[in-house]
PDB file of C-alpha atoms in Angstrom:
ATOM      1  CA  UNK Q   1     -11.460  -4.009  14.231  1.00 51.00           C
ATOM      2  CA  UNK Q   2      -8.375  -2.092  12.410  1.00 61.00           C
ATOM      3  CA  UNK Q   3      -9.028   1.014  11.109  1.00 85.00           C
ATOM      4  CA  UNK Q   4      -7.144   3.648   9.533  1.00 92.00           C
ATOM      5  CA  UNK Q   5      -9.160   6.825   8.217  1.00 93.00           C
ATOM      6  CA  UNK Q   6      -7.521   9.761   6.647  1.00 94.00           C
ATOM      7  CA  UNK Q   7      -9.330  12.748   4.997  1.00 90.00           C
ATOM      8  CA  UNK Q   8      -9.836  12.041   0.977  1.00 91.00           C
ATOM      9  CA  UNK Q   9      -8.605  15.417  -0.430  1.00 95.00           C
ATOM     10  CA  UNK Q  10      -6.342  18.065   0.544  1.00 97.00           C
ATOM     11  CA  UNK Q  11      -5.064  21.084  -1.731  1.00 97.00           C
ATOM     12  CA  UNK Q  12      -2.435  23.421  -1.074  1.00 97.00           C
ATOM     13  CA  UNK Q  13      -0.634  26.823  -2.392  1.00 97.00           C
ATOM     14  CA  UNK Q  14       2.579  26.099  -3.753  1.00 97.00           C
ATOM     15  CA  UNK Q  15       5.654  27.099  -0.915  1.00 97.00           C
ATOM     16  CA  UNK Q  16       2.723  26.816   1.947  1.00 97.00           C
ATOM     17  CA  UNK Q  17       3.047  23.813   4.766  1.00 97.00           C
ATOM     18  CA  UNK Q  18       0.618  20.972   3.881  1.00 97.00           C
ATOM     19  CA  UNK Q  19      -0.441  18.496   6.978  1.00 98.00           C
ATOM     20  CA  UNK Q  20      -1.705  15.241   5.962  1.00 98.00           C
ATOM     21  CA  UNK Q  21      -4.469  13.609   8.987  1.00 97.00           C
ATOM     22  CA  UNK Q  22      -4.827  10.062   9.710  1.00 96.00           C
ATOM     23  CA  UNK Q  23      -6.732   8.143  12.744  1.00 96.00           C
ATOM     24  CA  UNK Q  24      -5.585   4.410  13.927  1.00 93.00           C
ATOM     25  CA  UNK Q  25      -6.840   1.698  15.663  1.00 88.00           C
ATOM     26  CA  UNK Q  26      -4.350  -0.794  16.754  1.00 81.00           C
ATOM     27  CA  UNK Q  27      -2.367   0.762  19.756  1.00 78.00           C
ATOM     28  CA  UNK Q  28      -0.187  -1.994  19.488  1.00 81.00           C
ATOM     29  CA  UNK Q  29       1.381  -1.235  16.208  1.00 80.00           C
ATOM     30  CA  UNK Q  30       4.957  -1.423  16.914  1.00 83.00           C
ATOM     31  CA  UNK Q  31       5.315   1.204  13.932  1.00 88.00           C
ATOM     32  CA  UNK Q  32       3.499   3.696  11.556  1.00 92.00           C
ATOM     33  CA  UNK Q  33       3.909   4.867   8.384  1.00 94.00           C
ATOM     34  CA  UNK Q  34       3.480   7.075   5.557  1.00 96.00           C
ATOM     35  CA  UNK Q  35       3.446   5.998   1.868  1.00 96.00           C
ATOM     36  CA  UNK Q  36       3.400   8.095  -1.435  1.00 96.00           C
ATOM     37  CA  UNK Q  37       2.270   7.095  -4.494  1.00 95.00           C
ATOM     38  CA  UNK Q  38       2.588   9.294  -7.611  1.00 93.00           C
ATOM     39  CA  UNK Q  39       0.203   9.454 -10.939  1.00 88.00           C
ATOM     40  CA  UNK Q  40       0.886   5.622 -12.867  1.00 84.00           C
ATOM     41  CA  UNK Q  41       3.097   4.112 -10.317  1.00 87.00           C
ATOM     42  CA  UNK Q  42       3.109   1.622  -6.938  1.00 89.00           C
ATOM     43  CA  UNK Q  43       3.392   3.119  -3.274  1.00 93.00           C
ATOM     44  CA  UNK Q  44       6.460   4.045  -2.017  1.00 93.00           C
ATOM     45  CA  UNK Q  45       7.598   4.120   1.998  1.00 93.00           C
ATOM     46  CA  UNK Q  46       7.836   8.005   2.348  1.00 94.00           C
ATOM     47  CA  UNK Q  47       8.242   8.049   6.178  1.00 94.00           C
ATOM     48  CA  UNK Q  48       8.145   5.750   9.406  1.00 92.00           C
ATOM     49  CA  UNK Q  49       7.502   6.789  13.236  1.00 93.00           C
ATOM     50  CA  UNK Q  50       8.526   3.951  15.936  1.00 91.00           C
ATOM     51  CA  UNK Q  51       5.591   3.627  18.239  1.00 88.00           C
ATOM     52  CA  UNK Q  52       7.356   5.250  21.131  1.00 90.00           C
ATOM     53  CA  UNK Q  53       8.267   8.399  19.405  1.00 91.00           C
ATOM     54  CA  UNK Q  54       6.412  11.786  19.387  1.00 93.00           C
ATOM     55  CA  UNK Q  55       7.573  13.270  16.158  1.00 96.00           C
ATOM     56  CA  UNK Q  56      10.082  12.796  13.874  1.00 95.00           C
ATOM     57  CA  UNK Q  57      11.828  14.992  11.558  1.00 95.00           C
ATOM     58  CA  UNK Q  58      13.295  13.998   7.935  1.00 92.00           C
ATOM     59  CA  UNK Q  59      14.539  17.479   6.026  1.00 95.00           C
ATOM     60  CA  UNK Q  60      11.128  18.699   4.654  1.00 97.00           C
ATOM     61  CA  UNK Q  61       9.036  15.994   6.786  1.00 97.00           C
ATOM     62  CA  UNK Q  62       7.971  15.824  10.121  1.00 97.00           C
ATOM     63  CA  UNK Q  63       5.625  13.076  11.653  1.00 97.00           C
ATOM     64  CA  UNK Q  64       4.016  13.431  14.681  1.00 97.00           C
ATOM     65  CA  UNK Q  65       2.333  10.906  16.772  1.00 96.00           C
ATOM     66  CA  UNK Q  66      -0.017  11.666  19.429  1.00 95.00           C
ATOM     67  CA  UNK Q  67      -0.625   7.925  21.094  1.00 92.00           C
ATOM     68  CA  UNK Q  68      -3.433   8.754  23.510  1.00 92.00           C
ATOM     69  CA  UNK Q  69      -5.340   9.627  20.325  1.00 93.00           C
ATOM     70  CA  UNK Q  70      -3.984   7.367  17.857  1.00 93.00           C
ATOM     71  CA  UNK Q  71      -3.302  10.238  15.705  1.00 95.00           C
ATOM     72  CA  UNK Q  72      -0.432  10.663  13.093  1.00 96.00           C
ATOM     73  CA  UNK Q  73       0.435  13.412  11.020  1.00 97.00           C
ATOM     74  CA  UNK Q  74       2.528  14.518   8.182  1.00 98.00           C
ATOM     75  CA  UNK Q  75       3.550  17.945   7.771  1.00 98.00           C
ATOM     76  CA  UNK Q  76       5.453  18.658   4.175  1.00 98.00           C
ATOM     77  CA  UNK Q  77       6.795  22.182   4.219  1.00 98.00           C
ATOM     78  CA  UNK Q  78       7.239  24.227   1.301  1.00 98.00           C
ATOM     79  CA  UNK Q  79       5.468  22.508  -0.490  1.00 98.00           C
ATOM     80  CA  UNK Q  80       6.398  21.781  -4.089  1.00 97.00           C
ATOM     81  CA  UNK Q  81       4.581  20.717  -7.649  1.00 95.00           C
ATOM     82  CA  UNK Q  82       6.310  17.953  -7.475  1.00 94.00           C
ATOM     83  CA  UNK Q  83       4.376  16.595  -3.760  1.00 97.00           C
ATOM     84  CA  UNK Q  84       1.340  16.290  -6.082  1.00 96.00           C
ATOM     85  CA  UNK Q  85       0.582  12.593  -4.566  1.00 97.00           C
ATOM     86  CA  UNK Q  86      -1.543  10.567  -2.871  1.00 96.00           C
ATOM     87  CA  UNK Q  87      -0.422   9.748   0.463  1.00 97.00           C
ATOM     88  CA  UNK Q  88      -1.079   6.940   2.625  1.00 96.00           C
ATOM     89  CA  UNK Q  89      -1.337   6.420   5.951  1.00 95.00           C
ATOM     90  CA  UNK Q  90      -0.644   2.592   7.280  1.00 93.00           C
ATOM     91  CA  UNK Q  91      -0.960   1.009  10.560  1.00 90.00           C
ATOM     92  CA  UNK Q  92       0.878  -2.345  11.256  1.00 83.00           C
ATOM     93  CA  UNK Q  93      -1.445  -5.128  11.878  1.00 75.00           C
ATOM     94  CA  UNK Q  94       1.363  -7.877  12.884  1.00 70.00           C
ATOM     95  CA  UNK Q  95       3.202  -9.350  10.554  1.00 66.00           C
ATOM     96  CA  UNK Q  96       4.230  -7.272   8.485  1.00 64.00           C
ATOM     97  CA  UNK Q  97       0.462  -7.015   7.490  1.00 79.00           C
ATOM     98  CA  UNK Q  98       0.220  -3.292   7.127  1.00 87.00           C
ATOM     99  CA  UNK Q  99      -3.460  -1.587   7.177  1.00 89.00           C
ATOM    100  CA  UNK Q 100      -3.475   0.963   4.784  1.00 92.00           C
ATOM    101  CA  UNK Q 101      -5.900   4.039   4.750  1.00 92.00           C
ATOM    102  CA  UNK Q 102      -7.857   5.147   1.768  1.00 92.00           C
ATOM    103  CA  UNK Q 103      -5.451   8.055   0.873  1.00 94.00           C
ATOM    104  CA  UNK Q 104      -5.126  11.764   0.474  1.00 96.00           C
ATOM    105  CA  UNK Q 105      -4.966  13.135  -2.364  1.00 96.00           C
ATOM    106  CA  UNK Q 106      -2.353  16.499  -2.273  1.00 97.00           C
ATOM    107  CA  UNK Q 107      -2.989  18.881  -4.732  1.00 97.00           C
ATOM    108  CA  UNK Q 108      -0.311  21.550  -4.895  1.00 97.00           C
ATOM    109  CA  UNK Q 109      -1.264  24.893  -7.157  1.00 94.00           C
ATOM    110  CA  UNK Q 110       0.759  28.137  -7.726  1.00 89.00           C
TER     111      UNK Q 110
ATOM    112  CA  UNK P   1      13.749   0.633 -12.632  1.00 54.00           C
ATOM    113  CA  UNK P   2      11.728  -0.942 -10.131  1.00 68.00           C
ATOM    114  CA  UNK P   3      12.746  -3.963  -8.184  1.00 93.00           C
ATOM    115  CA  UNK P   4       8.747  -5.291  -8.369  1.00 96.00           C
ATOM    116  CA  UNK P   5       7.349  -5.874 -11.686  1.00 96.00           C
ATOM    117  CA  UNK P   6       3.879  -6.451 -12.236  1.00 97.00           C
ATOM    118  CA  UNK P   7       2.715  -7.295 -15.649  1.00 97.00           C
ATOM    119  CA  UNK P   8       0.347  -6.718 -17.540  1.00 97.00           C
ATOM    120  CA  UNK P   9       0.132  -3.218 -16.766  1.00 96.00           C
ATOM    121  CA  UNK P  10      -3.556  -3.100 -18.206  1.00 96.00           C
ATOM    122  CA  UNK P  11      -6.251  -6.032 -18.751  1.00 96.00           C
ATOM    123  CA  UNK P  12      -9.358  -5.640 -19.893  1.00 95.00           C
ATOM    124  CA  UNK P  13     -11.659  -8.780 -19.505  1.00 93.00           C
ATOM    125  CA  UNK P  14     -14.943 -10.024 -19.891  1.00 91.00           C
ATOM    126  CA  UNK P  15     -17.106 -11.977 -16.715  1.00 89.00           C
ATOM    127  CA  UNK P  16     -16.655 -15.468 -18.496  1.00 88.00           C
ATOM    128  CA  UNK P  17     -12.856 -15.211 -19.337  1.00 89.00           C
ATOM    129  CA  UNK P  18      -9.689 -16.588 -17.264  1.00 94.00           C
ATOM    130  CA  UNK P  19      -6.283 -14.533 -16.922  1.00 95.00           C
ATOM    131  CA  UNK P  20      -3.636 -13.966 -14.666  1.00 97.00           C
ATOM    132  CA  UNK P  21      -1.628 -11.021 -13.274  1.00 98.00           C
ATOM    133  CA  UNK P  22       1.990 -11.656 -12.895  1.00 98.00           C
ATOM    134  CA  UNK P  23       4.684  -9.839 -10.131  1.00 98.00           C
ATOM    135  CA  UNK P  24       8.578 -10.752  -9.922  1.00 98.00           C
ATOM    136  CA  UNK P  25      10.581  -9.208  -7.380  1.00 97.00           C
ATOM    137  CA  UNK P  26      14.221  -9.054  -8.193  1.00 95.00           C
ATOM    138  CA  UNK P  27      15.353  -8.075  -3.964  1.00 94.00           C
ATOM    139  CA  UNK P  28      16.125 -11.030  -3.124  1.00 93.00           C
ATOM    140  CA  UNK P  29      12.772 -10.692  -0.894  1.00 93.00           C
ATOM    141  CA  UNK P  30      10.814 -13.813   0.845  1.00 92.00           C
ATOM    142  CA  UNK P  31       7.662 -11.988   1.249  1.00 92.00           C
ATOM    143  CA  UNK P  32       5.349 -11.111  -1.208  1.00 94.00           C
ATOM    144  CA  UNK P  33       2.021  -9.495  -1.211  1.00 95.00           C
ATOM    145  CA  UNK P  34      -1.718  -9.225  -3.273  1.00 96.00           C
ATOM    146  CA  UNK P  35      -3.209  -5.597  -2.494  1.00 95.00           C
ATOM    147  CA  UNK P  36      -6.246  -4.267  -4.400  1.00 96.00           C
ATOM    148  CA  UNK P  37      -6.637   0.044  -4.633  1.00 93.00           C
ATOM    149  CA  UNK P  38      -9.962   0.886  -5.503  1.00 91.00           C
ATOM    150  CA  UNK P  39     -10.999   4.610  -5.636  1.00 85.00           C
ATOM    151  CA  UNK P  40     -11.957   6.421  -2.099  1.00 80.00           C
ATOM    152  CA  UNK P  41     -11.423   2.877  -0.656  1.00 86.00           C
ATOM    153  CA  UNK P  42      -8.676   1.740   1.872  1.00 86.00           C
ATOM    154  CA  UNK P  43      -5.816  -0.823   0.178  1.00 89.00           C
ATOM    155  CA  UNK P  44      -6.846  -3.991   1.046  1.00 92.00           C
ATOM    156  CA  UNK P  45      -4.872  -6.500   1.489  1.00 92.00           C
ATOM    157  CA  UNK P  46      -5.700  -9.427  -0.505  1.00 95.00           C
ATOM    158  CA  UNK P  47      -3.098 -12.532   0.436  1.00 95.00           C
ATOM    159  CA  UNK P  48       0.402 -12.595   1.651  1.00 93.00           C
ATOM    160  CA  UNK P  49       3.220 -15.164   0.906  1.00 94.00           C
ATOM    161  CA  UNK P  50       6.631 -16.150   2.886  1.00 91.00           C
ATOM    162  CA  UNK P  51       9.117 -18.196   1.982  1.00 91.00           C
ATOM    163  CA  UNK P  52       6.388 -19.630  -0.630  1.00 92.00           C
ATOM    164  CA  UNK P  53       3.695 -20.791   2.030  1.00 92.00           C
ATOM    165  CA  UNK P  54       0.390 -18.553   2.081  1.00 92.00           C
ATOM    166  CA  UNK P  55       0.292 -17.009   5.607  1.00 89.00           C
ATOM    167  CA  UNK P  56      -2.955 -14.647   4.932  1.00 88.00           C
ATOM    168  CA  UNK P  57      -5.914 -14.851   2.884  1.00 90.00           C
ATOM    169  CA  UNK P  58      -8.310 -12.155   3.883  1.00 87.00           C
ATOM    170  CA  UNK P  59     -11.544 -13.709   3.128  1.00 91.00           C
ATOM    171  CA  UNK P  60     -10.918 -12.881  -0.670  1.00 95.00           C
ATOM    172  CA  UNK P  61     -13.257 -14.969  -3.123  1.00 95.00           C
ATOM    173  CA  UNK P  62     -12.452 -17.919  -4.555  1.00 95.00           C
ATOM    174  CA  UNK P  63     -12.735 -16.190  -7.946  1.00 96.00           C
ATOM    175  CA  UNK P  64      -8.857 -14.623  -7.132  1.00 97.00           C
ATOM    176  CA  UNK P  65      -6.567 -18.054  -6.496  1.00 97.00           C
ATOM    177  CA  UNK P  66      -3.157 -16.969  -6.228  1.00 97.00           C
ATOM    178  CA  UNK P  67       0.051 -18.988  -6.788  1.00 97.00           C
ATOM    179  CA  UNK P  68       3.632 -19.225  -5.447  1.00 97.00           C
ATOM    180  CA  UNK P  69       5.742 -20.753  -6.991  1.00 96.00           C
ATOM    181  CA  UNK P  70       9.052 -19.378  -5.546  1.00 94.00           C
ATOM    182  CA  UNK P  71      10.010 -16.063  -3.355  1.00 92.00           C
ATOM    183  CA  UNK P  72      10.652 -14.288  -6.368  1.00 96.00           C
ATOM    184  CA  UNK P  73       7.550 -15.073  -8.396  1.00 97.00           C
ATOM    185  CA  UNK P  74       3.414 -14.566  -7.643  1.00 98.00           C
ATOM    186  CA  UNK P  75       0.515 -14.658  -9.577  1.00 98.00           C
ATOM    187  CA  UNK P  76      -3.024 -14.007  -9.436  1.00 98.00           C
ATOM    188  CA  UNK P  77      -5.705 -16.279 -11.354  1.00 97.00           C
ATOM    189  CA  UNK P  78      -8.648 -14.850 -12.298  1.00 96.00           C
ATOM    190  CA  UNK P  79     -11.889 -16.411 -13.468  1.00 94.00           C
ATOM    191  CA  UNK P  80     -14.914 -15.656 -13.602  1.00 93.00           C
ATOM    192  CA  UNK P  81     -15.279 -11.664 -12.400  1.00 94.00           C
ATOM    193  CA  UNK P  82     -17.604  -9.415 -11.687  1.00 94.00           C
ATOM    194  CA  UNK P  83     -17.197  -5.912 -12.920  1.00 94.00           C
ATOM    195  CA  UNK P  84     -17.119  -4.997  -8.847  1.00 93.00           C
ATOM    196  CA  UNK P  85     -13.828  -6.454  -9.443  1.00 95.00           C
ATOM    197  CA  UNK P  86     -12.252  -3.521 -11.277  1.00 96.00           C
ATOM    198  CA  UNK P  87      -9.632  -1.939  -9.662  1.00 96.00           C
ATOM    199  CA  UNK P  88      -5.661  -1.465  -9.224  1.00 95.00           C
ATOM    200  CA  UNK P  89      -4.518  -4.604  -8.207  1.00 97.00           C
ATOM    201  CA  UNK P  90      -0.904  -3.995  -6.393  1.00 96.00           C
ATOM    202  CA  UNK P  91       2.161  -6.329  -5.699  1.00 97.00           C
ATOM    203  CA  UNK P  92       4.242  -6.030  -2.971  1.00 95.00           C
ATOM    204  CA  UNK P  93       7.553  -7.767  -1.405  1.00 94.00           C
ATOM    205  CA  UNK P  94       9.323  -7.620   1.898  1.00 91.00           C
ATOM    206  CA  UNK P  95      12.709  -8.897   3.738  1.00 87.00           C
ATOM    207  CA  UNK P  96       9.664 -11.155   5.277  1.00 78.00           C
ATOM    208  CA  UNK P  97       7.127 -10.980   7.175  1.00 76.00           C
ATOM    209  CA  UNK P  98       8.710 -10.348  10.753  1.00 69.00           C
ATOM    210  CA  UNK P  99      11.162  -8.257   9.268  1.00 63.00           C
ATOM    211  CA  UNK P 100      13.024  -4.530  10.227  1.00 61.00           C
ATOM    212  CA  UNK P 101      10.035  -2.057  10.084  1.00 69.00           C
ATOM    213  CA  UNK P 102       7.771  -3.835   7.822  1.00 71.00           C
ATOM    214  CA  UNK P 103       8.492  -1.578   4.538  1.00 85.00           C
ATOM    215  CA  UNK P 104       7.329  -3.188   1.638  1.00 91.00           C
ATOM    216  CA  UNK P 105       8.220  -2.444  -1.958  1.00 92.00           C
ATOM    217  CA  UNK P 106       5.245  -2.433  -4.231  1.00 94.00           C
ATOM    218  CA  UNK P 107       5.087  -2.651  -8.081  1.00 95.00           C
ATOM    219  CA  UNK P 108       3.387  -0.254 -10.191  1.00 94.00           C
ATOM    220  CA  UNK P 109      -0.021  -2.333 -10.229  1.00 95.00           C
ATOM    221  CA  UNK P 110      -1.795  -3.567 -12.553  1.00 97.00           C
ATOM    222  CA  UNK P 111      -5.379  -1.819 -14.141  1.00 96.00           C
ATOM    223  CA  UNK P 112      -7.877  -4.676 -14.203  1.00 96.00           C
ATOM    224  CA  UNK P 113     -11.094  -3.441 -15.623  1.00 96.00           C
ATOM    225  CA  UNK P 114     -14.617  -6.566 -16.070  1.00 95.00           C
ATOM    226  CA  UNK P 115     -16.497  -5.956 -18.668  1.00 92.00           C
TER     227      UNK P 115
END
């Protein structure tokens, strides 16, 4: 069945890298994504990675996708107060039916 | 200001009561979307909607009936809950459902908590 399982916690000194885990399922998923979601407020699309990419880089973000282990990653460097999120890892089920993991929580302190 | 707005933003309700949750997307989206976040758990997707026609129902009870009356408008009836039910229930609207890269726009939620 689909699957997407991501680590629950994650904290981090303020101006160090963080890198965000997440296992998939589906190899079909034509893409994969990351979603943020601050304190009090609805997820927002952070990130996508095409299926056929490795990695992809957007200024302080960079995804990589290793295929043959249906592994993603986020890597957020220099991490900043204001990354203090919970981000979530989605696979797409078809259909626009994404399958979203449970979330990690980033905790950023000085 | 968002473009999905989910209201109320907070219900509390008891096991014998009826209510609703309202979301209205002002994208001019045809897809719209029931998730439910509950702590440590994965979203899961509840129903989805497109072009006003119910494409998914993922084997939610019949105690959540949702309703669509047009793109820009969903609700979710509830009646007779169990305090299992308490959780972050999340809106969400896309282009549609075999659109671009699948982002979808979600609302802030809203807090249901069953007394």
């Amino acid at each position: 069945g689909e699957d997407v399982e991501q680590s629950l916690f994650l904290s981090v000194r303020e101006g160090d890298s963080s890198v965000i885990n997440c296992t998939y399922t589906d190899s079909s998923s034509t893409y994969l994504y990351w979603y943020k979601q601050e304190p009090g407020a609805g997820l927002q699309l952070l990130t996508y990675i095409f299926s056929n990419m490795d990695m992809k880089q957007d200024q302080r973000l960079t995804v990589l996708l290793n295929k043959k282990d249906k592994h993603l990653s986020l890597r957020i460097a220099d991490t900043q107060t204001g990354d203090s999120a919970i981000y979530f890892c989605a696979e797409e089920g078809g259909y626009n039916k994404l399958i979203f993991g449970a979330g990690t929580r980033l905790a950023v302190h000085p | 200001e968002t473009g999905v707005t989910q209201t109320p933003r907070h219900l509390v309700m008891g096991m014998t009561n009826k209510k609703s949750l309202k979301c209205e997307q002002h994208l001019g989206h045809n897809a719209m979307y029931w998730y439910k976040q509950s702590a440590k758990k994965p979203l899961e997707l509840m129903f989805v909607y497109n072009f006003k026609e119910q494409t998914e129902n993922n084997s939610v009870p019949s105690r959540f009936s949702p309703e669509c009356p047009n793109s820009s408008h969903l609700f979710l009836h509830l009646h007779t809950l169990q305090p299992e039910d308490s959780a972050l229930y999340l809106c969400a609207s896309s282009q549609d459902v075999r659109s671009g890269n699948g982002e979808l726009f979600f609302g802030e939620g809203s807090r249901l908590t069953v007394l």
